[in-house]
XYZ file of C-alpha atoms in Angstrom:
752
model
C 119.667 95.563 61.521
C 119.980 98.467 63.929
C 117.902 98.639 66.688
C 116.838 102.144 65.801
C 115.562 100.957 62.715
C 113.512 98.231 64.105
C 111.556 100.300 66.419
C 108.186 100.744 65.062
C 106.134 103.913 65.635
C 103.934 102.372 68.471
C 107.307 101.420 70.377
C 108.715 104.598 69.481
C 105.838 106.529 71.166
C 105.674 104.268 74.250
C 109.327 104.518 74.700
C 109.345 108.289 74.163
C 106.630 108.537 76.741
C 108.768 106.291 79.490
C 111.877 108.523 78.515
C 110.314 112.018 78.261
C 108.336 112.939 81.442
C 107.301 116.220 79.649
C 105.012 114.449 77.438
C 102.850 113.891 80.283
C 103.158 116.875 82.338
C 99.695 118.034 82.822
C 97.690 114.915 82.798
C 99.092 112.995 85.530
C 96.915 112.749 88.438
C 94.721 115.706 86.956
C 92.024 113.760 85.145
C 90.085 110.727 85.198
C 91.453 107.709 83.392
C 91.145 104.762 81.514
C 93.408 101.643 81.450
C 94.927 100.563 78.304
C 93.114 97.399 78.087
C 89.756 98.405 79.965
C 88.126 95.095 79.823
C 87.988 92.233 82.166
C 89.212 93.680 85.229
C 88.265 91.993 88.264
C 87.670 93.670 91.568
C 90.226 94.877 93.384
C 91.167 93.293 96.816
C 89.538 95.132 99.511
C 87.065 96.731 97.162
C 83.303 97.171 97.457
C 80.859 96.636 94.674
C 78.124 98.802 95.415
C 76.232 97.672 92.160
C 77.601 96.149 88.924
C 77.876 99.416 87.525
C 80.137 100.929 90.111
C 82.888 99.580 92.184
C 84.782 102.050 94.973
C 88.290 100.730 95.726
C 90.185 100.990 99.223
C 92.417 103.846 97.586
C 89.050 105.863 96.961
C 89.209 105.215 93.501
C 85.857 104.511 91.559
C 85.143 102.121 88.763
C 82.065 102.782 86.789
C 81.350 100.173 83.948
C 80.388 101.732 80.515
C 78.028 100.079 78.474
C 78.883 102.138 75.031
C 81.897 101.589 72.980
C 83.688 104.864 72.615
C 85.008 104.971 68.851
C 85.827 108.862 69.914
C 82.183 110.474 70.956
C 83.498 110.596 74.376
C 81.234 107.714 76.011
C 84.121 106.792 78.656
C 84.364 110.496 79.776
C 80.855 110.990 79.658
C 80.036 108.543 81.944
C 82.707 109.501 84.142
C 81.053 113.036 84.388
C 77.656 111.403 85.600
C 79.569 109.626 88.316
C 81.523 112.728 89.579
C 78.317 114.980 89.269
C 76.392 112.891 92.012
C 79.078 110.804 93.919
C 81.903 113.389 93.892
C 84.929 111.503 94.047
C 88.259 113.269 93.191
C 87.997 113.688 89.277
C 91.105 111.614 89.007
C 90.140 108.974 90.928
C 87.473 107.609 88.218
C 88.250 104.669 86.080
C 85.678 103.840 83.312
C 85.872 100.261 82.197
C 83.813 98.321 79.623
C 80.764 96.362 81.271
C 81.018 92.836 80.441
C 78.854 91.153 78.050
C 79.021 87.759 79.500
C 78.024 89.151 82.685
C 75.315 90.819 81.472
C 73.969 87.671 79.870
C 74.554 85.876 83.180
C 72.931 88.672 85.184
C 69.543 88.995 83.434
C 70.622 92.182 81.250
C 71.948 94.012 84.228
C 73.699 96.352 81.626
C 71.359 96.282 78.403
C 67.717 96.835 80.135
C 68.069 100.649 80.814
C 67.802 102.461 77.514
C 67.750 99.623 75.296
C 70.438 97.247 73.691
C 73.730 97.250 75.629
C 76.436 99.118 73.974
C 74.810 100.293 71.044
C 77.600 102.679 69.690
C 75.786 106.251 69.414
C 75.383 108.960 71.693
C 71.897 107.872 72.442
C 73.512 105.077 74.449
C 74.439 107.510 76.962
C 71.267 109.414 76.537
C 68.563 110.175 79.075
C 67.703 106.494 80.133
C 71.224 105.508 80.698
C 72.492 109.046 82.113
C 69.631 108.589 84.870
C 70.710 105.190 85.750
C 74.408 106.188 86.188
C 73.380 109.076 88.258
C 70.951 107.276 90.205
C 74.035 104.695 90.908
C 76.239 107.414 91.580
C 73.558 108.980 93.923
C 72.578 105.893 96.028
C 76.555 105.096 96.536
C 77.066 108.416 97.842
C 74.122 108.166 100.248
C 75.323 105.034 101.643
C 78.724 106.366 102.213
C 76.774 109.189 103.973
C 75.229 106.735 106.177
C 77.829 104.489 107.167
C 79.599 107.825 108.413
C 76.650 108.901 110.375
C 76.677 105.781 112.003
C 80.129 105.717 112.635
C 80.375 109.404 113.970
C 76.768 109.102 115.521
C 75.735 112.146 113.551
C 73.012 113.055 111.305
C 73.518 111.986 108.112
C 71.718 114.918 106.522
C 74.545 117.108 107.886
C 77.390 115.114 105.914
C 78.710 116.350 102.625
C 80.888 114.473 100.089
C 83.009 116.589 97.945
C 86.314 115.285 95.751
C 86.558 111.788 97.587
C 86.343 113.539 100.877
C 83.168 112.676 103.517
C 82.871 115.367 106.117
C 80.685 116.220 109.147
C 81.527 120.219 109.794
C 80.024 120.264 113.423
C 82.110 117.331 114.811
C 85.172 118.132 112.262
C 84.917 114.239 111.282
C 86.296 113.428 107.846
C 87.020 110.382 105.769
C 88.406 109.216 102.449
C 85.676 107.695 100.610
C 87.756 104.397 100.536
C 88.186 104.288 104.456
C 84.193 103.858 104.608
C 83.258 101.188 101.400
C 83.017 98.159 103.777
C 80.390 99.555 105.813
C 78.667 101.554 103.177
C 78.294 98.477 100.688
C 76.400 96.587 103.270
C 73.745 99.592 103.834
C 70.149 99.157 102.508
C 68.762 102.644 101.752
C 64.839 102.828 103.083
C 64.476 104.863 99.413
C 66.636 105.398 96.496
C 67.663 109.267 96.896
C 66.280 111.756 94.118
C 69.076 112.506 91.823
C 69.700 116.388 91.088
C 67.482 118.724 89.098
C 69.627 119.741 86.102
C 69.406 123.313 87.365
C 71.539 122.207 90.172
C 74.399 120.276 88.347
C 77.845 121.962 88.876
C 79.879 119.828 86.594
C 77.610 118.289 83.552
C 77.289 121.148 81.218
C 79.550 123.526 82.957
C 82.942 121.625 82.355
C 84.572 120.547 79.286
C 86.824 117.866 80.635
C 89.354 116.283 77.744
C 88.360 112.642 76.803
C 89.712 110.460 79.530
C 91.829 108.193 76.848
C 93.603 111.050 75.026
C 97.050 110.701 76.976
C 97.068 106.950 76.285
C 96.416 107.939 72.461
C 99.070 110.288 72.486
C 101.428 107.988 73.963
C 100.668 105.042 72.102
C 99.280 102.642 74.758
C 96.024 102.095 73.831
C 95.082 98.477 72.854
C 92.863 98.858 69.900
C 91.875 95.364 68.198
C 94.714 95.089 65.994
C 97.125 95.204 69.036
C 95.796 92.235 70.849
C 98.504 89.767 71.630
C 97.609 86.509 73.558
C 99.973 84.157 73.735
C 100.371 81.600 70.903
C 98.494 83.618 68.604
C 98.747 83.100 64.825
C 97.384 85.409 61.924
C 95.134 84.842 59.033
C 94.348 86.727 55.791
C 91.062 86.466 54.317
C 89.485 86.836 50.729
C 85.484 87.150 50.272
C 83.998 86.170 46.851
C 84.954 89.542 44.678
C 81.427 89.752 43.828
C 79.126 89.793 46.848
C 76.766 86.920 47.114
C 79.219 84.759 44.787
C 80.540 81.710 46.019
C 83.683 79.532 46.234
C 84.141 76.798 43.608
C 87.666 75.804 44.358
C 91.421 76.493 45.292
C 94.571 74.709 45.170
C 96.011 74.701 48.403
C 99.210 72.782 47.240
C 100.176 75.874 45.584
C 101.216 77.591 48.779
C 101.263 74.916 51.453
C 105.403 75.060 51.290
C 105.517 78.842 51.489
C 107.227 80.283 54.799
C 105.145 80.419 57.866
C 101.902 78.746 56.387
C 99.863 76.820 58.625
C 96.407 76.191 57.093
C 94.186 77.189 54.566
C 90.407 77.292 55.809
C 87.272 78.376 54.294
C 83.937 79.887 55.405
C 80.545 78.902 54.061
C 77.538 80.661 55.168
C 75.464 78.746 57.346
C 77.632 76.787 59.057
C 76.852 78.755 62.065
C 75.296 76.745 65.291
C 72.092 78.422 65.687
C 70.819 79.767 69.112
C 67.821 80.981 70.611
C 69.450 84.295 71.546
C 67.788 87.401 70.791
C 70.817 89.669 69.328
C 70.187 93.709 69.377
C 70.034 93.611 65.346
C 68.740 90.391 63.772
C 71.437 87.821 62.975
C 70.567 88.435 59.281
C 72.759 91.200 58.985
C 75.622 89.653 60.157
C 75.820 86.461 57.894
C 78.992 85.165 56.687
C 79.946 85.404 53.190
C 82.081 82.843 51.265
C 85.694 83.224 52.018
C 88.937 81.650 52.034
C 91.630 82.396 54.863
C 95.303 81.687 54.632
C 96.538 81.080 58.566
C 100.118 81.718 59.102
C 102.802 82.438 61.735
C 103.321 86.107 60.710
C 100.303 88.277 59.107
C 102.816 88.956 55.958
C 103.165 85.430 55.347
C 99.668 84.827 55.414
C 98.756 87.655 53.306
C 101.355 86.717 50.646
C 100.617 83.391 50.651
C 96.985 84.230 50.214
C 97.821 86.687 47.007
C 99.682 83.669 45.720
C 96.578 81.109 46.042
C 94.612 79.952 43.007
C 91.130 80.798 43.575
C 88.109 80.036 41.355
C 84.738 81.835 42.298
C 81.209 81.755 40.961
C 80.467 85.148 40.761
C 76.467 84.423 40.658
C 73.705 86.959 39.966
C 75.595 90.338 40.921
C 77.781 90.032 37.923
C 74.843 91.276 35.659
C 76.053 94.367 36.788
C 78.443 95.449 34.757
C 79.270 98.921 35.235
C 78.470 101.878 37.909
C 76.388 103.693 35.137
C 74.214 100.594 34.660
C 73.492 100.485 38.269
C 72.783 104.542 38.306
C 70.674 104.322 35.387
C 68.546 101.600 37.147
C 68.025 103.809 40.360
C 67.118 106.652 38.298
C 64.725 104.912 36.361
C 63.136 103.561 39.539
C 61.961 106.939 40.763
C 60.343 107.784 37.152
C 57.652 105.084 38.363
C 55.029 104.783 41.023
C 57.210 103.667 44.120
C 55.817 100.119 45.333
C 55.821 101.602 48.819
C 54.284 104.569 50.267
C 56.240 105.993 53.089
C 53.804 108.989 53.870
C 50.738 110.144 52.174
C 48.682 113.428 53.615
C 46.329 115.530 51.291
C 45.728 115.081 47.604
C 49.131 116.429 45.824
C 47.380 114.980 42.622
C 44.540 117.276 42.687
C 47.115 120.209 43.585
C 49.470 119.457 40.905
C 46.228 119.222 38.231
C 45.341 122.853 39.466
C 48.874 124.278 39.027
C 50.310 125.959 35.961
C 53.054 124.411 34.503
C 54.952 127.621 35.439
C 54.481 127.023 38.869
C 55.585 123.417 38.808
C 59.333 122.561 39.856
C 61.013 118.978 39.914
C 64.651 117.544 39.802
C 66.309 114.250 39.885
C 69.345 113.581 42.620
C 71.832 110.686 43.024
C 74.078 109.533 45.479
C 76.774 106.640 45.225
C 78.113 103.632 47.454
C 80.140 105.100 49.861
C 82.757 103.451 52.059
C 83.091 104.144 56.079
C 87.056 103.670 55.461
C 87.809 103.452 59.565
C 91.719 103.990 59.532
C 92.031 100.697 61.806
C 91.367 97.838 59.068
C 88.564 95.378 60.056
C 90.350 92.715 62.313
C 89.395 90.436 65.599
C 91.430 87.657 67.390
C 89.474 84.781 68.496
C 90.292 81.459 70.346
C 87.851 78.719 69.944
C 87.800 75.662 72.165
C 85.109 72.821 72.531
C 83.939 74.632 75.723
C 84.779 78.265 75.661
C 85.164 81.096 73.258
C 87.496 84.549 73.800
C 87.138 87.176 71.381
C 88.975 90.503 71.232
C 87.446 92.917 68.955
C 87.181 96.627 67.885
C 83.427 96.417 68.023
C 80.816 99.360 67.740
C 78.414 96.748 69.286
C 80.090 94.529 71.823
C 76.828 92.867 72.800
C 75.856 92.213 69.157
C 79.592 90.996 68.584
C 79.036 88.876 71.613
C 75.966 86.800 70.542
C 77.328 86.323 67.157
C 80.213 84.494 68.489
C 78.144 82.062 70.684
C 75.747 81.748 67.440
C 78.766 81.062 65.092
C 80.206 78.623 67.429
C 77.372 76.985 69.261
C 79.471 77.314 72.430
C 77.030 78.100 75.513
C 76.638 81.924 75.659
C 77.848 81.625 79.341
C 81.243 80.323 78.130
C 81.657 82.954 75.357
C 83.930 86.084 76.621
C 84.045 89.265 74.407
C 86.752 91.650 75.150
C 86.133 95.101 73.788
C 89.170 96.663 72.299
C 89.414 100.341 71.725
C 88.319 100.970 68.183
C 90.361 102.681 65.061
C 87.092 104.257 63.570
C 83.813 102.996 62.961
C 81.343 105.391 61.427
C 78.674 102.560 61.181
C 80.937 99.889 59.573
C 81.396 97.725 62.741
C 77.930 98.053 63.945
C 75.952 94.823 62.481
C 79.119 92.597 63.286
C 79.501 90.785 59.980
C 83.378 91.223 60.500
C 83.001 89.727 63.928
C 81.216 86.526 62.338
C 84.047 86.322 59.999
C 86.733 86.204 62.454
C 84.973 83.689 64.594
C 84.287 81.622 61.539
C 87.748 81.384 60.417
C 89.100 80.961 64.076
C 86.922 77.939 64.748
C 88.245 76.174 61.786
C 91.876 76.620 63.581
C 90.875 75.705 66.989
C 92.852 75.875 70.240
C 94.974 78.629 69.002
C 94.133 82.523 69.006
C 93.795 83.709 65.587
C 94.019 86.960 64.408
C 92.156 87.761 61.141
C 92.910 90.871 59.378
C 91.243 92.170 56.256
C 93.740 93.973 53.910
C 92.743 97.705 53.335
C 92.038 96.414 49.807
C 89.882 93.623 50.988
C 88.147 96.239 53.898
C 87.233 98.399 50.985
C 85.718 95.751 48.567
C 83.894 94.052 51.260
C 82.146 96.846 52.610
C 78.553 97.460 54.021
C 78.343 100.721 52.395
C 76.088 103.871 52.396
C 73.333 102.940 49.976
C 73.527 103.982 46.023
C 70.210 106.106 46.483
C 68.402 108.103 43.790
C 65.487 110.510 44.146
C 62.800 112.473 42.419
C 61.145 115.470 44.064
C 58.726 117.598 42.322
C 56.428 120.486 43.884
C 53.817 123.087 43.079
C 54.524 126.416 44.119
C 51.984 128.949 45.341
C 51.446 132.909 44.594
C 53.935 133.538 47.437
C 56.570 131.116 46.119
C 56.347 128.727 48.586
C 55.480 124.966 48.033
C 51.946 123.756 48.169
C 52.094 120.323 47.281
C 55.006 117.745 47.350
C 55.843 114.342 45.793
C 58.895 112.459 46.920
C 60.583 109.344 45.554
C 63.291 107.474 46.665
C 65.188 104.114 45.251
C 68.047 102.152 46.518
C 69.163 98.399 46.591
C 67.674 96.036 49.478
C 67.908 97.686 52.692
C 68.465 101.286 51.840
C 67.304 103.705 54.506
C 64.665 106.193 53.944
C 64.882 108.413 57.054
C 65.217 112.015 56.323
C 62.656 112.537 53.518
C 59.148 111.185 55.078
C 60.049 112.115 58.600
C 61.686 115.546 58.403
C 60.133 118.791 58.809
C 59.492 119.645 55.246
C 56.990 116.657 54.967
C 55.490 117.178 58.100
C 54.925 121.220 56.962
C 53.376 119.999 53.835
C 49.351 119.683 53.565
C 49.457 117.513 50.396
C 52.281 115.188 50.220
C 53.239 111.825 49.163
C 56.608 110.209 49.660
C 57.084 106.716 47.533
C 59.944 104.114 47.675
C 61.161 101.676 45.297
C 63.627 98.907 45.817
C 66.199 97.954 42.963
C 67.520 94.274 43.055
C 71.228 95.384 43.512
C 73.469 93.107 45.281
C 75.950 95.190 46.893
C 75.406 94.886 50.701
C 74.807 97.935 52.543
C 74.639 99.222 56.182
C 74.899 102.104 58.705
C 77.180 105.080 57.653
C 77.232 107.860 59.549
C 73.651 109.360 59.478
C 71.843 106.356 57.308
C 69.467 107.445 54.957
C 69.655 110.962 56.399
C 73.350 111.403 54.596
C 71.756 111.485 50.992
C 68.149 112.508 51.819
C 69.116 116.018 53.272
C 71.201 116.405 50.025
C 68.255 115.655 47.884
C 65.568 117.934 49.889
C 68.041 120.936 50.817
C 69.092 120.979 47.256
C 65.591 120.922 46.024
C 64.264 123.576 48.507
C 67.056 125.780 47.200
C 65.804 125.309 43.736
C 62.314 126.149 45.142
C 64.149 129.605 46.343
C 65.569 130.452 43.068
C 62.539 129.563 41.027
C 60.596 131.855 43.538
C 63.235 134.612 43.261
C 63.357 134.656 47.056
C 67.010 134.727 49.073
C 67.419 130.887 50.156
C 67.965 131.749 53.505
C 64.875 133.691 53.697
C 63.070 131.266 52.070
C 63.970 128.873 54.484
C 63.155 130.949 57.559
C 59.851 131.609 56.170
C 59.187 127.794 55.229
C 60.333 126.500 58.458
C 58.809 128.943 60.579
C 55.335 127.087 59.772
C 56.790 123.825 61.840
C 56.152 124.046 65.467
C 60.198 123.320 66.608
C 61.346 126.679 66.964
C 64.806 125.377 66.777
C 64.767 125.149 63.055
C 64.474 129.024 62.521
C 66.784 129.684 65.756
C 69.382 127.583 63.936
C 69.143 129.751 60.746
C 69.164 132.963 62.422
C 72.235 132.084 64.039
C 74.054 130.936 60.983
C 72.421 133.893 59.057
C 73.938 136.049 61.583
C 77.395 134.591 62.158
C 78.055 133.737 58.678
C 78.207 136.836 56.927
C 75.095 135.981 54.689
C 74.317 138.768 52.507
C 77.687 140.171 52.065
C 78.451 140.730 48.504
C 81.326 138.283 47.476
C 83.622 138.328 44.308
C 82.830 136.720 41.280
C 83.634 132.991 41.793
C 82.509 132.987 45.064
C 79.109 131.979 46.736
C 77.237 130.921 49.981
C 74.644 128.142 50.398
C 72.720 127.093 53.372
C 71.270 124.097 54.297
C 69.347 122.444 57.544
C 68.165 119.237 58.445
C 67.572 117.170 61.416
C 68.669 113.503 62.390
C 66.336 111.570 64.779
C 63.158 113.673 64.780
C 61.259 110.655 63.410
C 58.628 113.210 62.162
C 57.938 114.957 65.221
C 58.842 118.228 66.581
C 61.211 118.996 69.462
C 62.870 115.811 68.754
C 66.316 114.859 67.260
C 69.314 117.177 66.625
C 68.666 120.138 64.122
C 72.001 121.420 62.193
C 71.880 124.473 59.957
C 75.187 124.884 57.982
C 76.302 127.975 55.538
C 79.178 126.839 53.515
C 81.232 129.779 51.843
C 83.036 128.483 48.744
C 85.492 129.637 45.767
C 85.334 128.129 42.216
C 88.043 129.043 39.999
C 87.191 129.647 36.352
C 88.890 126.474 35.826
C 86.407 124.636 38.170
C 88.682 124.364 41.193
C 86.480 124.121 44.103
C 87.666 125.561 47.704
C 85.938 125.593 50.772
C 86.561 128.855 52.600
C 84.230 128.770 55.435
C 81.676 126.583 57.138
C 79.613 127.829 59.904
C 77.546 125.402 61.933
C 74.574 126.101 64.307
C 72.523 123.449 66.087
C 69.533 122.445 68.564
C 69.997 119.425 70.431
C 68.136 120.366 73.205
C 70.636 120.803 75.945
C 74.331 119.552 76.023
C 76.429 117.927 78.736
C 80.206 118.597 77.800
C 80.481 121.884 75.165
C 83.881 120.851 74.039
C 83.018 117.349 73.114
C 80.044 118.815 71.249
C 82.111 120.983 69.476
C 84.512 118.143 68.323
C 81.847 115.971 67.149
C 80.267 118.720 64.958
C 83.335 119.588 63.566
C 84.170 115.883 62.916
C 80.726 115.268 61.225
C 80.932 118.159 59.539
C 84.323 117.136 58.039
C 82.894 113.788 57.480
C 80.010 114.953 55.267
C 82.011 117.346 53.326
C 84.333 114.443 52.362
C 81.287 112.222 51.666
C 80.079 115.104 49.178
C 83.233 116.242 47.459
C 85.186 112.886 47.128
C 83.495 109.672 47.841
C 82.097 107.481 45.521
C 82.556 103.460 44.763
C 82.769 102.220 41.180
C 81.409 98.965 40.036
C 82.833 96.638 37.153
C 81.366 93.299 36.428
C 79.673 93.069 39.726
C 83.024 93.901 41.405
C 83.968 97.024 43.634
C 86.633 99.027 41.724
C 88.367 100.845 44.327
C 90.900 99.077 46.753
C 93.062 101.551 48.750
C 93.377 105.441 49.237
C 95.000 106.174 45.956
C 91.855 105.050 44.384
C 89.476 106.288 46.816
C 90.183 109.862 47.611
C 89.702 111.196 51.125
C 89.708 114.891 52.203
C 93.431 116.089 52.966
C 94.466 118.773 55.287
C 95.141 121.262 52.617
C 91.355 120.556 51.545
C 90.212 121.897 54.794
C 88.172 125.262 55.046
C 90.081 128.369 56.773
C 87.240 128.376 59.222
C 84.704 125.947 60.857
C 82.721 128.040 63.235
C 80.454 126.024 65.334
C 77.650 128.507 67.145
C 75.958 127.587 70.233
C 73.306 130.158 69.725
C 70.776 127.516 68.018
C 70.224 125.926 71.057
C 66.793 126.056 72.553
C 67.357 124.272 76.220
C 64.468 121.983 75.203
C 64.399 119.117 77.638
C 66.317 116.607 75.621
C 69.845 115.663 74.915
C 70.084 114.262 71.746
C 73.193 112.897 69.767
C 75.586 115.023 67.867
C 77.778 112.933 65.950
C 75.497 112.115 62.909
C 73.281 115.333 62.698
C 76.209 117.539 60.681
C 76.956 114.815 58.018
C 73.677 115.516 56.127
C 73.653 119.487 55.519
C 77.301 120.173 54.696
C 76.681 118.476 51.292
C 73.872 120.347 49.933
C 75.174 123.835 51.684
C 78.366 123.684 49.475
C 76.305 122.478 46.608
C 73.847 125.533 46.811
C 77.089 127.622 47.182
C 78.471 126.334 44.162
C 75.375 127.389 42.217
C 75.634 130.744 43.660
C 79.016 131.206 42.628
C 78.837 129.658 39.091
C 75.270 129.018 38.257
C 75.759 125.690 37.830
C 73.351 123.238 39.821
C 74.643 120.098 41.043
C 72.400 117.320 41.542
C 74.700 114.563 42.603
C 77.837 113.609 44.368
C 80.791 113.679 44.662
C 81.104 117.485 43.461
C 84.856 116.554 42.115
C 83.229 114.486 39.305
C 81.367 117.744 37.980
C 82.778 120.396 35.735
C 82.445 123.322 37.770
C 84.437 125.701 35.404
C 82.907 128.987 34.454
C 83.126 132.136 32.287
């Protein structure tokens, strides 16, 4: 075969980068950078480790250990910024690396103590507690360098400055590169830790917007994702789990495939084959339990997958097979919210008394439904693991390296000090890789083929049908409206399968405002496994609540924007109204639109936990066009937010844009179906995702909603919940049709 034809895309990108210097012009020596494999780096010869978090090399480069996995939210860049602010090395001399989970265990949680569990994927993991840790570490190194210079030059340390990697004393004209003083500085013990800068003194954080440090290597294709790992002697495994979740393996006919090319072994996974440990994982091990599965191990992946497809397997579907259709499950969830909930999530005042005194004309109620959704990361689930009797090496694109590390120890029984987890880059997460059930399945397969690194890869179909989905959820909302049209009492009921998330209804501003409110929940015995999905709970509940508020405004005859401004004006967090005022001013709200077009607004908060001035508030205005045939086009989205303060404007903007697109796709397109207990959809031809042509002409992120309150809350998940109800409310304005379930593509939106 022609060599050009053999060249795969990644090799092409790498070769192009090597041959075409123009591709890297503008990035070299101008920015902090990250190694293609940012794990397991021993300290360089001649370096000085100031703390486990920070090492300075002889050439002046600064290695900072990052606890939070970077899945595109920018943690590597953010941590580099913390170090630059206090230590002030040259920006292009900062080298972020992933902190070692093994070292964390051996050194008494040295990385995981500040701010909670190590490497939690979200922005919170680099939030105030860890931000202060990094700033303190950097400030301490700076002062030790200054003290070393003062001793060497015989001057007052207070007269020494550090700027862009150069230590200077103006009075004596002495100066030195940072790397020249590290040996002496590392030996210095300060009498007291220096105070970190007040935020008003920052010159970099909140002022600059550096690009993500890994971008050049993403462009030239040299980053190592989990599926790129190639340890010597590696073999491949294709895996298949019970098609009905909770089902069991009955039998398989290995003889039918044993002579197929490349086949090395057939292994099984049974729940409960792990060797329990006394480790305390960040999440309970129960969320990472193994499922019944068969895996074919072969010399190459396609050989393994082809043989797996040909392998006769008999499954016992178990009780999950009782759920014959999607409609049956939807009806069960909707029926549950017609009854009093088994659990009262919150209750204030006496809603029943208010309802009893209200006229029927003042009552409003509606039922809502959202389906199971798959996170659909572009990189299929995978991992590579080498298990020997006394050591485990595990390369994995995890969202939570500490959880995956402990799962590896728990599954193998190998002492945790002999488990070595190697965090790779991650090709999309959105919550799917947090609980580490995928990590457990990799290790469970690899331990059946010890002594060889085994790369386990889910096919796209297997990954889609064996997800940990956004839960199917139903809701009933009922309110009485007062003489001014505003709600006087509220009843909310939610239902979903085991483990569904309630956040976003009992803990949001609407519930906090109401003097008479009760929120109830009811669990339905579904068998489909669920897990985090960008904005857990909130991504459904924001749709329920903000569609219902819109219905209240329409019933009251009040403009939906003005209704919300009046309603949320009662909430003590001024960010809510500030965000609404911002999108009202910037979106063209109130302008007359042609027939078939409409604007809708929605607002919500992720992470507030029922408290004002907490979490991140996002308001979105959607402008849509619906043709008479019912074709929906999103014309414009305007987003305002309040996360308190921000560190990197560019990173915040891209996270808001990405989260908005994620929520738009979720609301317009996504929804899994069930047949005889099985997930129906397997690949992107069956599970539609938003296309470039579907994107709005404009996505405008506005910063005028920021209150500058003293918090830096996360930004990736908050926009997902509100874009759906904003679009749904806009569809109502355009067509008069109220949409109470997603995805919108399944509804007849035609009008005349």
